[in-house]
Amino acid sequence: MSVVVLYLVVCVLPGVTFLVAERCYRAWTGETPWPRSRSTQAPQAPVVPHPPLERLVADLRRLDAEIARLELSAQPARVRRMEAVALAYDDTLRSCCVALEVPLPSGDRLDAAERLQVEADLAQAGLVW
């Protein structure tokens, strides 16, 4: 029987020692020694302010020039590059919509008609690029 008690002491004592040491450390540093369970509410997403409108306009100009350059080029993987630049252009258009409080288009990708409509809405709101 003493072997069983000795075995339990050897197995349990290190864990209890570390648990007490951790609680003492938390109390010493000012943290709550017994952390409460986390709330069941979902964490709020941080509000990220949109970039300045001047930067968005400069990005639209740059991406528009890049699209025009890629349309005339014969580089390898041109289609993939065009897709990437078009997605960046669409994302910048969405940021402009948020900045000018223009209704956002739905979906991740914009087809040509939706892109033209968003550009027209932004131009009507006074954005020039």
Tab-separated table of N, CA, C and O in Angstrom:
chain	number	residue	atom	x	y	z
A	1	MET	N	0.816	-1.196	0.000
A	1	MET	CA	0.000	0.000	0.000
A	1	MET	C	0.858	1.258	0.000
A	1	MET	O	0.500	2.252	-0.611
A	2	SER	N	1.983	1.213	0.675
A	2	SER	CA	2.848	2.386	0.713
A	2	SER	C	3.436	2.681	-0.659
A	2	SER	O	3.739	3.827	-0.978
A	3	VAL	N	3.605	1.659	-1.485
A	3	VAL	CA	4.111	1.856	-2.846
A	3	VAL	C	3.089	2.638	-3.676
A	3	VAL	O	3.444	3.537	-4.448
A	4	VAL	N	1.820	2.348	-3.502
A	4	VAL	CA	0.765	3.051	-4.232
A	4	VAL	C	0.707	4.513	-3.804
A	4	VAL	O	0.607	5.434	-4.638
A	5	VAL	N	0.804	4.783	-2.521
A	5	VAL	CA	0.790	6.160	-2.018
A	5	VAL	C	2.013	6.898	-2.529
A	5	VAL	O	1.930	8.056	-2.967
A	6	LEU	N	3.168	6.278	-2.483
A	6	LEU	CA	4.393	6.891	-2.993
A	6	LEU	C	4.271	7.183	-4.484
A	6	LEU	O	4.668	8.263	-4.952
A	7	TYR	N	3.692	6.267	-5.245
A	7	TYR	CA	3.495	6.462	-6.687
A	7	TYR	C	2.577	7.664	-6.940
A	7	TYR	O	2.858	8.490	-7.803
A	8	LEU	N	1.479	7.787	-6.191
A	8	LEU	CA	0.562	8.915	-6.360
A	8	LEU	C	1.238	10.238	-6.002
A	8	LEU	O	1.045	11.255	-6.669
A	9	VAL	N	2.047	10.242	-4.945
A	9	VAL	CA	2.766	11.460	-4.556
A	9	VAL	C	3.729	11.870	-5.662
A	9	VAL	O	3.823	13.044	-6.023
A	10	VAL	N	4.432	10.925	-6.220
A	10	VAL	CA	5.397	11.223	-7.280
A	10	VAL	C	4.686	11.729	-8.540
A	10	VAL	O	5.171	12.622	-9.227
A	11	CYS	N	3.507	11.220	-8.834
A	11	CYS	CA	2.778	11.628	-10.043
A	11	CYS	C	2.019	12.940	-9.851
A	11	CYS	O	1.944	13.756	-10.761
A	12	VAL	N	1.439	13.149	-8.692
A	12	VAL	CA	0.561	14.299	-8.484
A	12	VAL	C	1.321	15.509	-7.970
A	12	VAL	O	1.003	16.652	-8.314
A	13	LEU	N	2.331	15.328	-7.145
A	13	LEU	CA	3.038	16.424	-6.512
A	13	LEU	C	3.635	17.426	-7.509
A	13	LEU	O	3.502	18.637	-7.304
A	14	PRO	N	4.292	17.013	-8.605
A	14	PRO	CA	4.824	18.016	-9.542
A	14	PRO	C	3.722	18.887	-10.158
A	14	PRO	O	3.876	20.110	-10.269
A	15	GLY	N	2.610	18.301	-10.516
A	15	GLY	CA	1.526	19.089	-11.106
A	15	GLY	C	0.946	20.092	-10.128
A	15	GLY	O	0.705	21.254	-10.470
A	16	VAL	N	0.733	19.666	-8.895
A	16	VAL	CA	0.206	20.568	-7.869
A	16	VAL	C	1.218	21.672	-7.579
A	16	VAL	O	0.858	22.843	-7.413
A	17	THR	N	2.500	21.343	-7.553
A	17	THR	CA	3.540	22.339	-7.305
A	17	THR	C	3.532	23.414	-8.387
A	17	THR	O	3.583	24.616	-8.090
A	18	PHE	N	3.468	23.008	-9.641
A	18	PHE	CA	3.454	23.984	-10.723
A	18	PHE	C	2.174	24.813	-10.718
A	18	PHE	O	2.189	26.002	-11.017
A	19	LEU	N	1.061	24.224	-10.385
A	19	LEU	CA	-0.203	24.953	-10.316
A	19	LEU	C	-0.152	26.018	-9.225
A	19	LEU	O	-0.529	27.177	-9.459
A	20	VAL	N	0.350	25.685	-8.067
A	20	VAL	CA	0.466	26.653	-6.977
A	20	VAL	C	1.469	27.745	-7.340
A	20	VAL	O	1.233	28.935	-7.088
A	21	ALA	N	2.579	27.375	-7.949
A	21	ALA	CA	3.579	28.372	-8.356
A	21	ALA	C	2.993	29.337	-9.377
A	21	ALA	O	3.223	30.551	-9.305
A	22	GLU	N	2.217	28.815	-10.316
A	22	GLU	CA	1.605	29.692	-11.339
A	22	GLU	C	0.603	30.645	-10.712
A	22	GLU	O	0.560	31.824	-11.044
A	23	ARG	N	-0.196	30.180	-9.781
A	23	ARG	CA	-1.171	31.035	-9.096
A	23	ARG	C	-0.475	32.099	-8.257
A	23	ARG	O	-0.905	33.240	-8.220
A	24	CYS	N	0.596	31.723	-7.588
A	24	CYS	CA	1.349	32.701	-6.799
A	24	CYS	C	1.964	33.771	-7.703
A	24	CYS	O	1.966	34.958	-7.369
A	25	TYR	N	2.495	33.338	-8.853
A	25	TYR	CA	3.054	34.302	-9.797
A	25	TYR	C	1.993	35.271	-10.297
A	25	TYR	O	2.223	36.474	-10.381
A	26	ARG	N	0.817	34.770	-10.633
A	26	ARG	CA	-0.279	35.643	-11.084
A	26	ARG	C	-0.670	36.633	-9.991
A	26	ARG	O	-0.913	37.795	-10.270
A	27	ALA	N	-0.741	36.191	-8.756
A	27	ALA	CA	-1.098	37.080	-7.654
A	27	ALA	C	-0.005	38.125	-7.440
A	27	ALA	O	-0.292	39.294	-7.165
A	28	TRP	N	1.253	37.727	-7.582
A	28	TRP	CA	2.371	38.643	-7.373
A	28	TRP	C	2.430	39.713	-8.467
A	28	TRP	O	2.743	40.865	-8.201
A	29	THR	N	2.104	39.357	-9.738
A	29	THR	CA	2.152	40.322	-10.841
A	29	THR	C	0.884	41.142	-10.973
A	29	THR	O	0.811	42.032	-11.805
A	30	GLY	N	-0.117	40.851	-10.166
A	30	GLY	CA	-1.342	41.646	-10.202
A	30	GLY	C	-2.423	41.064	-11.083
A	30	GLY	O	-3.511	41.630	-11.185
A	31	GLU	N	-2.166	39.980	-11.732
A	31	GLU	CA	-3.196	39.331	-12.529
A	31	GLU	C	-4.147	38.599	-11.593
A	31	GLU	O	-3.803	38.302	-10.454
A	32	THR	N	-5.322	38.305	-12.081
A	32	THR	CA	-6.254	37.564	-11.233
A	32	THR	C	-5.736	36.137	-11.081
A	32	THR	O	-5.422	35.472	-12.076
A	33	PRO	N	-5.613	35.672	-9.843
A	33	PRO	CA	-5.061	34.329	-9.660
A	33	PRO	C	-5.963	33.235	-10.202
A	33	PRO	O	-5.501	32.186	-10.581
A	34	TRP	N	-7.259	33.461	-10.234
A	34	TRP	CA	-8.189	32.471	-10.779
A	34	TRP	C	-8.917	33.120	-11.936
A	34	TRP	O	-9.906	33.815	-11.738
A	35	PRO	N	-8.405	32.987	-13.148
A	35	PRO	CA	-9.059	33.662	-14.280
A	35	PRO	C	-10.491	33.180	-14.451
A	35	PRO	O	-10.783	31.995	-14.337
A	36	ARG	N	-11.343	34.126	-14.706
A	36	ARG	CA	-12.753	33.787	-14.896
A	36	ARG	C	-12.952	33.210	-16.290
A	36	ARG	O	-12.171	33.454	-17.200
A	37	SER	N	-14.031	32.491	-16.441
A	37	SER	CA	-14.321	31.929	-17.754
A	37	SER	C	-14.625	33.071	-18.724
A	37	SER	O	-15.159	34.104	-18.354
A	38	ARG	N	-14.292	32.868	-19.940
A	38	ARG	CA	-14.504	33.890	-20.957
A	38	ARG	C	-15.982	34.051	-21.230
A	38	ARG	O	-16.751	33.114	-21.141
A	39	SER	N	-16.342	35.272	-21.594
A	39	SER	CA	-17.759	35.515	-21.854
A	39	SER	C	-18.182	34.808	-23.135
A	39	SER	O	-17.370	34.518	-24.008
A	40	THR	N	-19.454	34.569	-23.228
A	40	THR	CA	-19.968	33.855	-24.388
A	40	THR	C	-20.241	34.791	-25.561
A	40	THR	O	-20.609	34.338	-26.627
A	41	GLN	N	-20.068	36.089	-25.351
A	41	GLN	CA	-20.296	37.027	-26.448
A	41	GLN	C	-19.139	36.949	-27.430
A	41	GLN	O	-17.986	36.757	-27.049
A	42	ALA	N	-19.483	37.149	-28.684
A	42	ALA	CA	-18.454	37.149	-29.709
A	42	ALA	C	-17.645	38.437	-29.595
A	42	ALA	O	-18.194	39.496	-29.310
A	43	PRO	N	-16.331	38.367	-29.796
A	43	PRO	CA	-15.534	39.586	-29.703
A	43	PRO	C	-15.910	40.558	-30.821
A	43	PRO	O	-16.214	40.156	-31.949
A	44	GLN	N	-15.898	41.820	-30.495
A	44	GLN	CA	-16.221	42.848	-31.470
A	44	GLN	C	-15.038	43.037	-32.406
A	44	GLN	O	-13.888	43.083	-31.981
A	45	ALA	N	-15.341	43.156	-33.686
A	45	ALA	CA	-14.291	43.418	-34.660
A	45	ALA	C	-13.822	44.860	-34.491
A	45	ALA	O	-14.638	45.758	-34.300
A	46	PRO	N	-12.507	45.081	-34.532
A	46	PRO	CA	-12.023	46.443	-34.376
A	46	PRO	C	-12.442	47.299	-35.572
A	46	PRO	O	-12.489	46.834	-36.706
A	47	VAL	N	-12.757	48.535	-35.288
A	47	VAL	CA	-13.158	49.450	-36.341
A	47	VAL	C	-11.890	49.999	-36.991
A	47	VAL	O	-11.072	50.651	-36.331
A	48	VAL	N	-11.722	49.686	-38.246
A	48	VAL	CA	-10.546	50.132	-38.977
A	48	VAL	C	-10.962	51.313	-39.846
A	48	VAL	O	-11.824	51.167	-40.722
A	49	PRO	N	-10.378	52.471	-39.613
A	49	PRO	CA	-10.747	53.613	-40.442
A	49	PRO	C	-10.249	53.404	-41.872
A	49	PRO	O	-9.205	52.777	-42.089
A	50	HIS	N	-11.008	53.910	-42.804
A	50	HIS	CA	-10.593	53.739	-44.192
A	50	HIS	C	-9.432	54.681	-44.479
A	50	HIS	O	-9.269	55.708	-43.822
A	51	PRO	N	-8.605	54.341	-45.474
A	51	PRO	CA	-7.475	55.200	-45.816
A	51	PRO	C	-7.968	56.549	-46.335
A	51	PRO	O	-9.124	56.682	-46.751
A	52	PRO	N	-7.107	57.532	-46.341
A	52	PRO	CA	-7.515	58.832	-46.870
A	52	PRO	C	-7.947	58.715	-48.332
A	52	PRO	O	-7.428	57.894	-49.088
A	53	LEU	N	-8.873	59.558	-48.715
A	53	LEU	CA	-9.430	59.498	-50.067
A	53	LEU	C	-8.362	59.773	-51.120
A	53	LEU	O	-8.390	59.186	-52.209
A	54	GLU	N	-7.410	60.628	-50.812
A	54	GLU	CA	-6.336	60.938	-51.774
A	54	GLU	C	-5.517	59.692	-52.086
A	54	GLU	O	-5.123	59.466	-53.232
A	55	ARG	N	-5.273	58.888	-51.055
A	55	ARG	CA	-4.522	57.655	-51.278
A	55	ARG	C	-5.326	56.670	-52.115
A	55	ARG	O	-4.791	55.982	-52.990
A	56	LEU	N	-6.631	56.582	-51.852
A	56	LEU	CA	-7.474	55.678	-52.635
A	56	LEU	C	-7.507	56.101	-54.100
A	56	LEU	O	-7.452	55.256	-55.002
A	57	VAL	N	-7.585	57.405	-54.339
A	57	VAL	CA	-7.597	57.895	-55.725
A	57	VAL	C	-6.262	57.573	-56.396
A	57	VAL	O	-6.227	57.150	-57.565
A	58	ALA	N	-5.151	57.761	-55.681
A	58	ALA	CA	-3.841	57.435	-56.249
A	58	ALA	C	-3.747	55.934	-56.553
A	58	ALA	O	-3.204	55.533	-57.597
A	59	ASP	N	-4.306	55.109	-55.664
A	59	ASP	CA	-4.311	53.662	-55.915
A	59	ASP	C	-5.154	53.319	-57.138
A	59	ASP	O	-4.775	52.455	-57.942
A	60	LEU	N	-6.320	53.981	-57.289
A	60	LEU	CA	-7.157	53.724	-58.476
A	60	LEU	C	-6.415	54.086	-59.752
A	60	LEU	O	-6.471	53.348	-60.744
A	61	ARG	N	-5.733	55.219	-59.745
A	61	ARG	CA	-4.961	55.622	-60.938
A	61	ARG	C	-3.879	54.608	-61.257
A	61	ARG	O	-3.691	54.211	-62.406
A	62	ARG	N	-3.147	54.207	-60.219
A	62	ARG	CA	-2.045	53.269	-60.414
A	62	ARG	C	-2.557	51.919	-60.922
A	62	ARG	O	-2.005	51.339	-61.871
A	63	LEU	N	-3.634	51.415	-60.322
A	63	LEU	CA	-4.172	50.125	-60.747
A	63	LEU	C	-4.776	50.194	-62.143
A	63	LEU	O	-4.670	49.245	-62.928
A	64	ASP	N	-5.410	51.325	-62.472
A	64	ASP	CA	-5.961	51.504	-63.813
A	64	ASP	C	-4.840	51.497	-64.857
A	64	ASP	O	-4.967	50.875	-65.918
A	65	ALA	N	-3.739	52.161	-64.538
A	65	ALA	CA	-2.588	52.166	-65.457
A	65	ALA	C	-1.985	50.767	-65.575
A	65	ALA	O	-1.563	50.349	-66.660
A	66	GLU	N	-1.969	50.035	-64.475
A	66	GLU	CA	-1.427	48.673	-64.500
A	66	GLU	C	-2.306	47.753	-65.349
A	66	GLU	O	-1.799	46.910	-66.092
A	67	ILE	N	-3.619	47.911	-65.266
A	67	ILE	CA	-4.524	47.109	-66.098
A	67	ILE	C	-4.284	47.410	-67.565
A	67	ILE	O	-4.201	46.492	-68.399
A	68	ALA	N	-4.153	48.695	-67.906
A	68	ALA	CA	-3.894	49.075	-69.304
A	68	ALA	C	-2.561	48.510	-69.783
A	68	ALA	O	-2.443	48.042	-70.924
A	69	ARG	N	-1.546	48.531	-68.930
A	69	ARG	CA	-0.241	48.006	-69.302
A	69	ARG	C	-0.293	46.497	-69.506
A	69	ARG	O	0.271	45.965	-70.467
A	70	LEU	N	-1.013	45.793	-68.634
A	70	LEU	CA	-1.090	44.339	-68.754
A	70	LEU	C	-1.896	43.898	-69.971
A	70	LEU	O	-1.637	42.827	-70.533
A	71	GLU	N	-2.884	44.687	-70.357
A	71	GLU	CA	-3.671	44.331	-71.537
A	71	GLU	C	-2.824	44.327	-72.798
A	71	GLU	O	-3.075	43.568	-73.730
A	72	LEU	N	-1.788	45.158	-72.844
A	72	LEU	CA	-0.930	45.245	-74.022
A	72	LEU	C	0.310	44.361	-73.941
A	72	LEU	O	1.026	44.219	-74.926
A	73	SER	N	0.570	43.775	-72.790
A	73	SER	CA	1.807	43.019	-72.622
A	73	SER	C	1.628	41.566	-73.063
A	73	SER	O	0.519	41.084	-73.254
A	74	ALA	N	2.773	40.906	-73.204
A	74	ALA	CA	2.789	39.482	-73.551
A	74	ALA	C	3.575	38.718	-72.488
A	74	ALA	O	4.243	37.731	-72.784
A	75	GLN	N	3.492	39.158	-71.238
A	75	GLN	CA	4.232	38.531	-70.153
A	75	GLN	C	3.650	37.156	-69.824
A	75	GLN	O	2.476	36.897	-70.066
A	76	PRO	N	4.482	36.297	-69.257
A	76	PRO	CA	3.959	35.018	-68.802
A	76	PRO	C	2.969	35.227	-67.652
A	76	PRO	O	3.102	36.160	-66.878
A	77	ALA	N	1.975	34.375	-67.580
A	77	ALA	CA	0.949	34.424	-66.531
A	77	ALA	C	0.202	35.757	-66.546
A	77	ALA	O	-0.177	36.285	-65.510
A	78	ARG	N	-0.026	36.284	-67.728
A	78	ARG	CA	-0.696	37.576	-67.865
A	78	ARG	C	-2.121	37.527	-67.327
A	78	ARG	O	-2.585	38.460	-66.682
A	79	VAL	N	-2.800	36.418	-67.537
A	79	VAL	CA	-4.181	36.285	-67.080
A	79	VAL	C	-4.241	36.320	-65.551
A	79	VAL	O	-5.106	36.999	-64.976
A	80	ARG	N	-3.323	35.634	-64.900
A	80	ARG	CA	-3.293	35.647	-63.434
A	80	ARG	C	-2.988	37.041	-62.907
A	80	ARG	O	-3.559	37.484	-61.916
A	81	ARG	N	-2.072	37.721	-63.551
A	81	ARG	CA	-1.749	39.088	-63.133
A	81	ARG	C	-2.943	40.012	-63.328
A	81	ARG	O	-3.222	40.864	-62.486
A	82	MET	N	-3.654	39.836	-64.431
A	82	MET	CA	-4.846	40.659	-64.676
A	82	MET	C	-5.912	40.400	-63.610
A	82	MET	O	-6.562	41.340	-63.130
A	83	GLU	N	-6.095	39.140	-63.232
A	83	GLU	CA	-7.072	38.818	-62.185
A	83	GLU	C	-6.693	39.470	-60.854
A	83	GLU	O	-7.547	40.026	-60.166
A	84	ALA	N	-5.410	39.408	-60.524
A	84	ALA	CA	-4.958	39.992	-59.259
A	84	ALA	C	-5.140	41.503	-59.252
A	84	ALA	O	-5.621	42.084	-58.271
A	85	VAL	N	-4.782	42.155	-60.338
A	85	VAL	CA	-4.922	43.609	-60.407
A	85	VAL	C	-6.396	44.001	-60.429
A	85	VAL	O	-6.801	44.978	-59.799
A	86	ALA	N	-7.227	43.207	-61.113
A	86	ALA	CA	-8.660	43.510	-61.152
A	86	ALA	C	-9.284	43.375	-59.762
A	86	ALA	O	-10.119	44.197	-59.368
A	87	LEU	N	-8.870	42.362	-58.992
A	87	LEU	CA	-9.375	42.215	-57.627
A	87	LEU	C	-8.925	43.381	-56.739
A	87	LEU	O	-9.693	43.885	-55.919
A	88	ALA	N	-7.679	43.818	-56.915
A	88	ALA	CA	-7.193	44.968	-56.152
A	88	ALA	C	-7.954	46.231	-56.537
A	88	ALA	O	-8.303	47.059	-55.688
A	89	TYR	N	-8.257	46.382	-57.816
A	89	TYR	CA	-9.025	47.538	-58.299
A	89	TYR	C	-10.438	47.511	-57.707
A	89	TYR	O	-10.940	48.536	-57.227
A	90	ASP	N	-11.069	46.333	-57.710
A	90	ASP	CA	-12.408	46.201	-57.130
A	90	ASP	C	-12.399	46.514	-55.636
A	90	ASP	O	-13.300	47.179	-55.125
A	91	ASP	N	-11.372	46.046	-54.935
A	91	ASP	CA	-11.273	46.318	-53.506
A	91	ASP	C	-11.100	47.812	-53.248
A	91	ASP	O	-11.691	48.362	-52.318
A	92	THR	N	-10.320	48.481	-54.069
A	92	THR	CA	-10.135	49.928	-53.924
A	92	THR	C	-11.422	50.666	-54.250
A	92	THR	O	-11.763	51.654	-53.584
A	93	LEU	N	-12.169	50.198	-55.239
A	93	LEU	CA	-13.472	50.804	-55.525
A	93	LEU	C	-14.405	50.661	-54.325
A	93	LEU	O	-15.125	51.602	-53.974
A	94	ARG	N	-14.374	49.500	-53.687
A	94	ARG	CA	-15.214	49.299	-52.486
A	94	ARG	C	-14.793	50.241	-51.359
A	94	ARG	O	-15.635	50.782	-50.648
A	95	SER	N	-13.500	50.437	-51.181
A	95	SER	CA	-13.018	51.359	-50.150
A	95	SER	C	-13.465	52.782	-50.452
A	95	SER	O	-13.820	53.534	-49.538
A	96	CYS	N	-13.462	53.144	-51.714
A	96	CYS	CA	-13.958	54.467	-52.105
A	96	CYS	C	-15.451	54.590	-51.822
A	96	CYS	O	-15.921	55.648	-51.385
A	97	CYS	N	-16.187	53.521	-52.053
A	97	CYS	CA	-17.623	53.532	-51.762
A	97	CYS	C	-17.863	53.747	-50.266
A	97	CYS	O	-18.756	54.510	-49.882
A	98	VAL	N	-17.064	53.101	-49.434
A	98	VAL	CA	-17.206	53.275	-47.991
A	98	VAL	C	-16.867	54.711	-47.602
A	98	VAL	O	-17.565	55.342	-46.809
A	99	ALA	N	-15.797	55.254	-48.181
A	99	ALA	CA	-15.359	56.602	-47.830
A	99	ALA	C	-16.381	57.654	-48.249
A	99	ALA	O	-16.578	58.650	-47.545
A	100	LEU	N	-17.035	57.449	-49.380
A	100	LEU	CA	-17.997	58.430	-49.888
A	100	LEU	C	-19.438	58.055	-49.567
A	100	LEU	O	-20.360	58.730	-50.025
A	101	GLU	N	-19.623	56.974	-48.810
A	101	GLU	CA	-20.951	56.501	-48.421
A	101	GLU	C	-21.849	56.234	-49.630
A	101	GLU	O	-23.018	56.591	-49.662
A	102	VAL	N	-21.249	55.590	-50.611
A	102	VAL	CA	-21.974	55.143	-51.804
A	102	VAL	C	-22.350	53.682	-51.547
A	102	VAL	O	-21.561	52.943	-50.942
A	103	PRO	N	-23.534	53.226	-51.976
A	103	PRO	CA	-23.906	51.827	-51.741
A	103	PRO	C	-22.861	50.859	-52.304
A	103	PRO	O	-22.396	51.023	-53.431
A	104	LEU	N	-22.523	49.869	-51.491
A	104	LEU	CA	-21.520	48.890	-51.892
A	104	LEU	C	-22.102	47.860	-52.846
A	104	LEU	O	-23.239	47.431	-52.666
A	105	PRO	N	-21.319	47.421	-53.817
A	105	PRO	CA	-21.769	46.325	-54.675
A	105	PRO	C	-21.694	45.013	-53.916
A	105	PRO	O	-20.931	44.859	-52.968
A	106	SER	N	-22.483	44.055	-54.333
A	106	SER	CA	-22.485	42.754	-53.667
A	106	SER	C	-21.474	41.831	-54.333
A	106	SER	O	-21.150	41.985	-55.497
A	107	GLY	N	-21.006	40.866	-53.579
A	107	GLY	CA	-20.075	39.882	-54.130
A	107	GLY	C	-18.632	40.345	-54.043
A	107	GLY	O	-18.340	41.519	-53.876
A	108	ASP	N	-17.716	39.375	-54.174
A	108	ASP	CA	-16.292	39.685	-54.114
A	108	ASP	C	-15.773	40.215	-55.439
A	108	ASP	O	-14.998	41.151	-55.478
A	109	ARG	N	-16.205	39.580	-56.506
A	109	ARG	CA	-15.742	39.982	-57.831
A	109	ARG	C	-16.810	40.804	-58.527
A	109	ARG	O	-18.005	40.518	-58.421
A	110	LEU	N	-16.382	41.791	-59.226
A	110	LEU	CA	-17.302	42.611	-60.012
A	110	LEU	C	-17.128	42.252	-61.476
A	110	LEU	O	-16.006	42.157	-61.974
A	111	ASP	N	-18.241	42.062	-62.161
A	111	ASP	CA	-18.115	41.890	-63.608
A	111	ASP	C	-18.013	43.286	-64.228
A	111	ASP	O	-18.068	44.302	-63.542
A	112	ALA	N	-17.845	43.344	-65.523
A	112	ALA	CA	-17.608	44.619	-66.190
A	112	ALA	C	-18.761	45.603	-65.994
A	112	ALA	O	-18.540	46.797	-65.764
A	113	ALA	N	-19.999	45.110	-66.060
A	113	ALA	CA	-21.156	45.994	-65.905
A	113	ALA	C	-21.240	46.547	-64.485
A	113	ALA	O	-21.498	47.747	-64.286
A	114	GLU	N	-20.997	45.690	-63.485
A	114	GLU	CA	-21.033	46.159	-62.095
A	114	GLU	C	-19.908	47.155	-61.825
A	114	GLU	O	-20.115	48.165	-61.150
A	115	ARG	N	-18.737	46.874	-62.363
A	115	ARG	CA	-17.609	47.780	-62.180
A	115	ARG	C	-17.911	49.138	-62.796
A	115	ARG	O	-17.648	50.183	-62.193
A	116	LEU	N	-18.485	49.138	-63.983
A	116	LEU	CA	-18.839	50.394	-64.648
A	116	LEU	C	-19.896	51.153	-63.846
A	116	LEU	O	-19.814	52.376	-63.696
A	117	GLN	N	-20.854	50.432	-63.268
A	117	GLN	CA	-21.886	51.073	-62.454
A	117	GLN	C	-21.290	51.700	-61.194
A	117	GLN	O	-21.633	52.820	-60.825
A	118	VAL	N	-20.377	50.987	-60.547
A	118	VAL	CA	-19.729	51.518	-59.345
A	118	VAL	C	-18.893	52.744	-59.698
A	118	VAL	O	-18.910	53.754	-58.982
A	119	GLU	N	-18.161	52.665	-60.801
A	119	GLU	CA	-17.372	53.820	-61.234
A	119	GLU	C	-18.268	55.016	-61.516
A	119	GLU	O	-17.936	56.154	-61.156
A	120	ALA	N	-19.419	54.774	-62.147
A	120	ALA	CA	-20.356	55.867	-62.421
A	120	ALA	C	-20.928	56.453	-61.135
A	120	ALA	O	-21.048	57.676	-60.996
A	121	ASP	N	-21.251	55.578	-60.170
A	121	ASP	CA	-21.760	56.066	-58.890
A	121	ASP	C	-20.732	56.904	-58.161
A	121	ASP	O	-21.048	57.946	-57.558
A	122	LEU	N	-19.481	56.475	-58.201
A	122	LEU	CA	-18.410	57.236	-57.553
A	122	LEU	C	-18.159	58.554	-58.263
A	122	LEU	O	-17.941	59.591	-57.616
A	123	ALA	N	-18.229	58.550	-59.575
A	123	ALA	CA	-18.056	59.800	-60.320
A	123	ALA	C	-19.204	60.758	-60.026
A	123	ALA	O	-19.019	61.975	-59.903
A	124	GLN	N	-20.398	60.217	-59.881
A	124	GLN	CA	-21.564	61.050	-59.548
A	124	GLN	C	-21.422	61.627	-58.129
A	124	GLN	O	-21.898	62.714	-57.852
A	125	ALA	N	-20.732	60.893	-57.246
A	125	ALA	CA	-20.506	61.390	-55.896
A	125	ALA	C	-19.377	62.406	-55.850
A	125	ALA	O	-19.095	62.974	-54.802
A	126	GLY	N	-18.700	62.639	-56.970
A	126	GLY	CA	-17.659	63.667	-57.039
A	126	GLY	C	-16.242	63.153	-57.067
A	126	GLY	O	-15.302	63.941	-57.025
A	127	LEU	N	-16.052	61.863	-57.184
A	127	LEU	CA	-14.704	61.311	-57.211
A	127	LEU	C	-14.151	61.341	-58.632
A	127	LEU	O	-14.816	60.898	-59.566
A	128	VAL	N	-12.955	61.891	-58.768
A	128	VAL	CA	-12.302	61.968	-60.078
A	128	VAL	C	-10.951	61.299	-59.952
A	128	VAL	O	-10.174	61.582	-59.060
A	129	TRP	N	-10.668	60.351	-60.874
A	129	TRP	CA	-9.353	59.702	-60.883
A	129	TRP	C	-8.838	59.531	-62.269
A	129	TRP	O	-9.432	59.678	-63.245
